[in-house]
Amino acid sequence: MSTQEIRFSGFGGQGIIRCALITGKALSLYDDKFATMTQSFGPEARGSACAAQLMVSDSRILYPYITHPGILMALSQEAYDTYYGELPKDGVLIVENDLVKLKSEHSDLKLYRVPATRFAEELGNRLFTNLVALGFLTAVTKVVTADAMKKALPGLVPDRFLKINIRAFEKGYNHGLEAMSTAGAKS
Amino acid sequence: MDGDHALAEGALAAGCRFFAGYPITPSTETAERFAERAPEVGALFIQMEDELASIAALIGAAWAGQKCMTVTCGPGFSLMTENIGLAAMTETPLVIANVQRGGPSTGLPTLTAQQDMMQAKYGPHGDNAMIALCPDSPQECFDLTVEAFNLSEFYRVPVIILTDETVGHMHEKVVIPPADQIKVVPRNNYSGPKEDCRPYKFDSKGGHPMVRAGDGYNFHITGLVHNEMGYPVMTADQGKIVVTHLMEKINSNADDIIRLEEDQVEGADIVVVSYGITSRIAVKAIQDARKEGIKVGSLRLITIWPFCEKRISELSGKVKAFVVPEINYGQMVREVERCAHGRSEVISVNHCGGAVHDPEVILDAIRKANK
């Protein structure tokens, strides 16, 4: 596996940086990979556009910042507008279905839509949006295992919300598997 | 864990139980982590009114028997400089981490740089040798903080960790070994007869015990030139004794202190000399250069001060050129130049800060050097 570069983006408060922390921890502690995370730092991490970068590899990461993103998770319109253009052909684009209005069908990309906020609200609180999106990303990209992701949660989400976060993850994960089988049937 | 948190964990593992500091981006996370962990291990954390007070509190805590640390970046480091000199003169062990951000002045608060390399050594007035270490990852933030405390305790000097915003805020896996597998130099306090108590011994060596305030011994601590009891003796002769000791306890033990990481340096035409985050970017350029058939080696400075003059001197004349990328306008490159004695070309790949190098720029410099 060469280096895989993932950008998580959205607005501050959606748990974007937490997404990268969880995925990075899952990969480096439980999936036996190397992972390096860097993040928006400053006022933008607190309310406005927010992004985190995760580099994943079988060997040590040298350059810690994204140069060739392969996967983009965009949970806000601004994040999508800012970053979709940097994806290469066949790059993976995951968008929040209800928050992002697409500018095209992106037939050159692997496009996946997830109603993460709505699913989270169905679970009782939109705070779980990021975990739904992470479950979805795990299912459609397979860059990290679901098992590792669940193991990575303790310590990164509050103890009293651990169970519901796992449920949110699974809801997104199952939706991702469905999306994959539909996509498979289409092609 | 990010590099800033790893600094705090390294300090705790090394036995640091006193931390005084003033928050400043991009180093604040270290203080936060230490403050959070302090009650678990019985440590004391004080948020001081400013950086001048922080370093002064450290000097006091050290003579009260504590291993101690503070963390800051450029603007705070400048404020600390006067008392870093006092710590050096009074041979007070303490550790300062400087998580460098772009300067000068308040500069680029949230963006990376390596611009305080010279300040770490030449900041305080007068002659005093310094030890400074430079981690390239959160893991090394942990490892080198432990080492910084060990060197600080043994040589009784302030030791500076020169990291940067990128490493400080970068999250990676950090392995913290069980306590019994971490080599820790304990505080060595004098406990002999009162009449033989000497807080200082000017013999160009490390390993001399501290005297702890409150243990019943009479001694004196001053920034003035002093005798072995610590009392002022303001003569040129005594100045020579003290300054020679301060310089030579580091310089004459440089071989024991200096740590370098070398890769394919023997037989190389080009050697890239780099440190900290830049050394990781450089490796990417080096790998690409090797694919083009260029014989290029990497020499990473883990110890910045004392500078590895002997190694650069050995290589000078054998290699065509040294390539020195750094996130400043060219600082350590002057040291490389000095030690290359004009026998090898020295090429600076400087950067004004705010970001890391584009690996292509370093690769181009390697190509040019090979022509």
XYZ file of C-alpha atoms in Angstrom, chain A:
187
model
C 0.000 0.000 0.000
C 1.420 3.354 -0.952
C 0.478 6.347 1.126
C -3.252 6.984 1.277
C -4.237 10.578 1.946
C -7.592 11.366 3.526
C -9.111 14.774 4.109
C -11.925 15.163 6.626
C -13.740 18.471 6.272
C -16.834 20.271 7.461
C -17.547 23.064 9.892
C -16.222 23.414 13.405
C -18.311 21.524 15.940
C -19.178 18.626 13.656
C -16.369 16.554 15.114
C -14.186 16.693 12.040
C -10.876 16.599 13.896
C -12.262 13.874 16.130
C -12.946 11.818 12.964
C -9.283 12.020 12.000
C -8.132 11.250 15.530
C -10.335 8.155 15.751
C -9.325 6.883 12.312
C -5.652 7.576 12.981
C -5.755 5.803 16.330
C -7.596 2.827 14.810
C -5.028 2.503 12.033
C -1.882 2.972 14.065
C -2.843 1.034 17.193
C -5.152 -1.704 15.894
C -4.618 -2.058 12.139
C -0.807 -2.081 12.286
C -0.379 0.851 9.923
C 1.448 4.140 10.179
C -0.777 7.182 10.440
C -0.016 10.875 10.853
C -2.722 13.435 11.568
C -2.519 17.187 11.179
C -5.429 19.555 11.637
C -6.855 23.026 11.194
C -5.426 25.056 13.973
C -6.714 28.428 15.048
C -10.049 30.192 14.816
C -11.162 28.066 11.836
C -11.208 24.992 14.049
C -13.832 26.670 16.211
C -16.980 27.255 14.200
C -16.049 28.031 10.636
C -14.519 25.763 7.979
C -12.547 22.977 9.540
C -10.364 20.251 8.117
C -8.078 17.480 9.259
C -5.591 15.539 7.197
C -4.710 11.920 7.743
C -1.819 10.197 6.018
C -1.904 6.392 6.085
C 0.846 4.017 5.012
C 2.534 0.660 5.600
C 5.783 2.500 6.263
C 6.683 5.639 8.163
C 5.002 8.820 6.938
C 7.621 11.376 5.960
C 5.690 14.362 4.624
C 2.830 14.998 7.056
C 0.559 17.128 4.853
C -1.788 16.180 2.021
C -0.444 16.526 -1.499
C -2.436 13.862 -3.389
C -5.733 13.308 -1.563
C -7.448 10.070 -2.456
C -10.419 10.349 -0.131
C -12.435 13.432 0.768
C -15.156 13.465 3.384
C -17.099 16.742 3.115
C -19.786 17.375 5.723
C -20.557 20.952 4.694
C -21.128 22.889 1.500
C -18.080 25.048 2.061
C -15.883 22.002 2.643
C -17.150 20.387 -0.557
C -16.716 23.596 -2.564
C -13.196 24.088 -1.252
C -11.803 20.612 -1.638
C -13.586 18.484 -4.247
C -11.463 19.914 -7.045
C -8.278 18.410 -5.634
C -9.502 14.816 -5.983
C -7.952 12.813 -8.808
C -9.956 10.678 -11.233
C -11.497 7.766 -9.318
C -10.946 9.612 -6.033
C -13.461 8.876 -3.304
C -15.863 11.706 -2.466
C -18.146 11.268 0.523
C -20.669 14.059 1.110
C -23.338 14.805 3.674
C -26.430 14.270 1.593
C -28.645 16.925 3.177
C -26.005 19.612 3.647
C -24.121 19.485 0.360
C -25.568 20.505 -2.964
C -23.449 18.915 -5.667
C -22.198 21.006 -8.569
C -22.183 18.013 -10.877
C -22.710 14.258 -10.812
C -18.929 13.780 -10.593
C -18.961 10.779 -12.898
C -15.159 10.713 -12.821
C -15.163 10.205 -9.039
C -16.460 7.510 -6.738
C -19.253 9.527 -5.183
C -21.066 8.441 -2.031
C -23.771 10.323 -0.168
C -24.672 9.763 3.443
C -27.484 11.479 5.380
C -25.257 11.504 8.436
C -26.960 14.385 10.273
C -30.426 12.893 9.790
C -29.292 9.454 10.963
C -27.674 11.046 14.001
C -30.846 12.936 14.806
C -32.754 9.641 14.567
C -30.365 8.321 17.221
C -31.250 11.263 19.400
C -28.593 13.898 18.804
C -26.870 15.396 15.816
C -23.627 15.270 17.799
C -23.261 11.707 16.494
C -23.078 12.915 12.876
C -19.336 12.364 12.706
C -19.574 8.765 13.877
C -22.266 7.971 11.303
C -20.047 9.475 8.632
C -17.046 7.536 9.911
C -18.950 4.260 9.814
C -19.971 5.046 6.267
C -16.403 5.926 5.266
C -15.132 2.708 6.827
C -17.570 0.618 4.798
C -17.038 2.277 1.442
C -13.266 2.883 1.524
C -12.072 -0.148 3.550
C -9.000 1.917 4.391
C -9.509 0.927 8.030
C -11.313 -2.008 9.638
C -14.586 -1.568 11.504
C -13.196 -3.575 14.378
C -10.218 -1.237 14.787
C -12.482 1.795 14.624
C -14.695 0.538 17.427
C -11.638 -0.313 19.535
C -10.335 3.209 19.001
C -13.422 4.933 20.404
C -12.840 4.605 24.178
C -10.894 7.652 25.311
C -11.863 9.635 22.226
C -15.584 9.837 22.937
C -17.054 10.388 26.413
C -17.513 7.097 28.301
C -21.220 7.665 28.878
C -21.795 8.102 25.141
C -19.627 5.180 24.031
C -22.508 2.792 23.304
C -24.522 5.282 21.306
C -21.443 6.333 19.361
C -20.881 2.694 18.434
C -24.507 2.488 17.333
C -24.054 5.611 15.223
C -20.915 4.106 13.703
C -22.754 0.879 12.891
C -25.684 2.732 11.382
C -23.329 4.560 9.043
C -21.341 1.396 8.380
C -24.425 -0.628 7.387
C -25.638 2.198 5.199
C -22.213 2.173 3.557
C -22.376 -1.547 2.897
C -25.811 -1.048 1.273
C -24.457 1.797 -0.823
C -21.618 -0.475 -1.947
C -23.952 -3.317 -2.944
C -26.201 -0.920 -4.868
C -23.152 0.540 -6.603
C -21.951 -3.004 -7.356
C -25.343 -3.962 -8.824
C -25.276 -0.857 -11.022
C -21.883 -1.664 -12.530
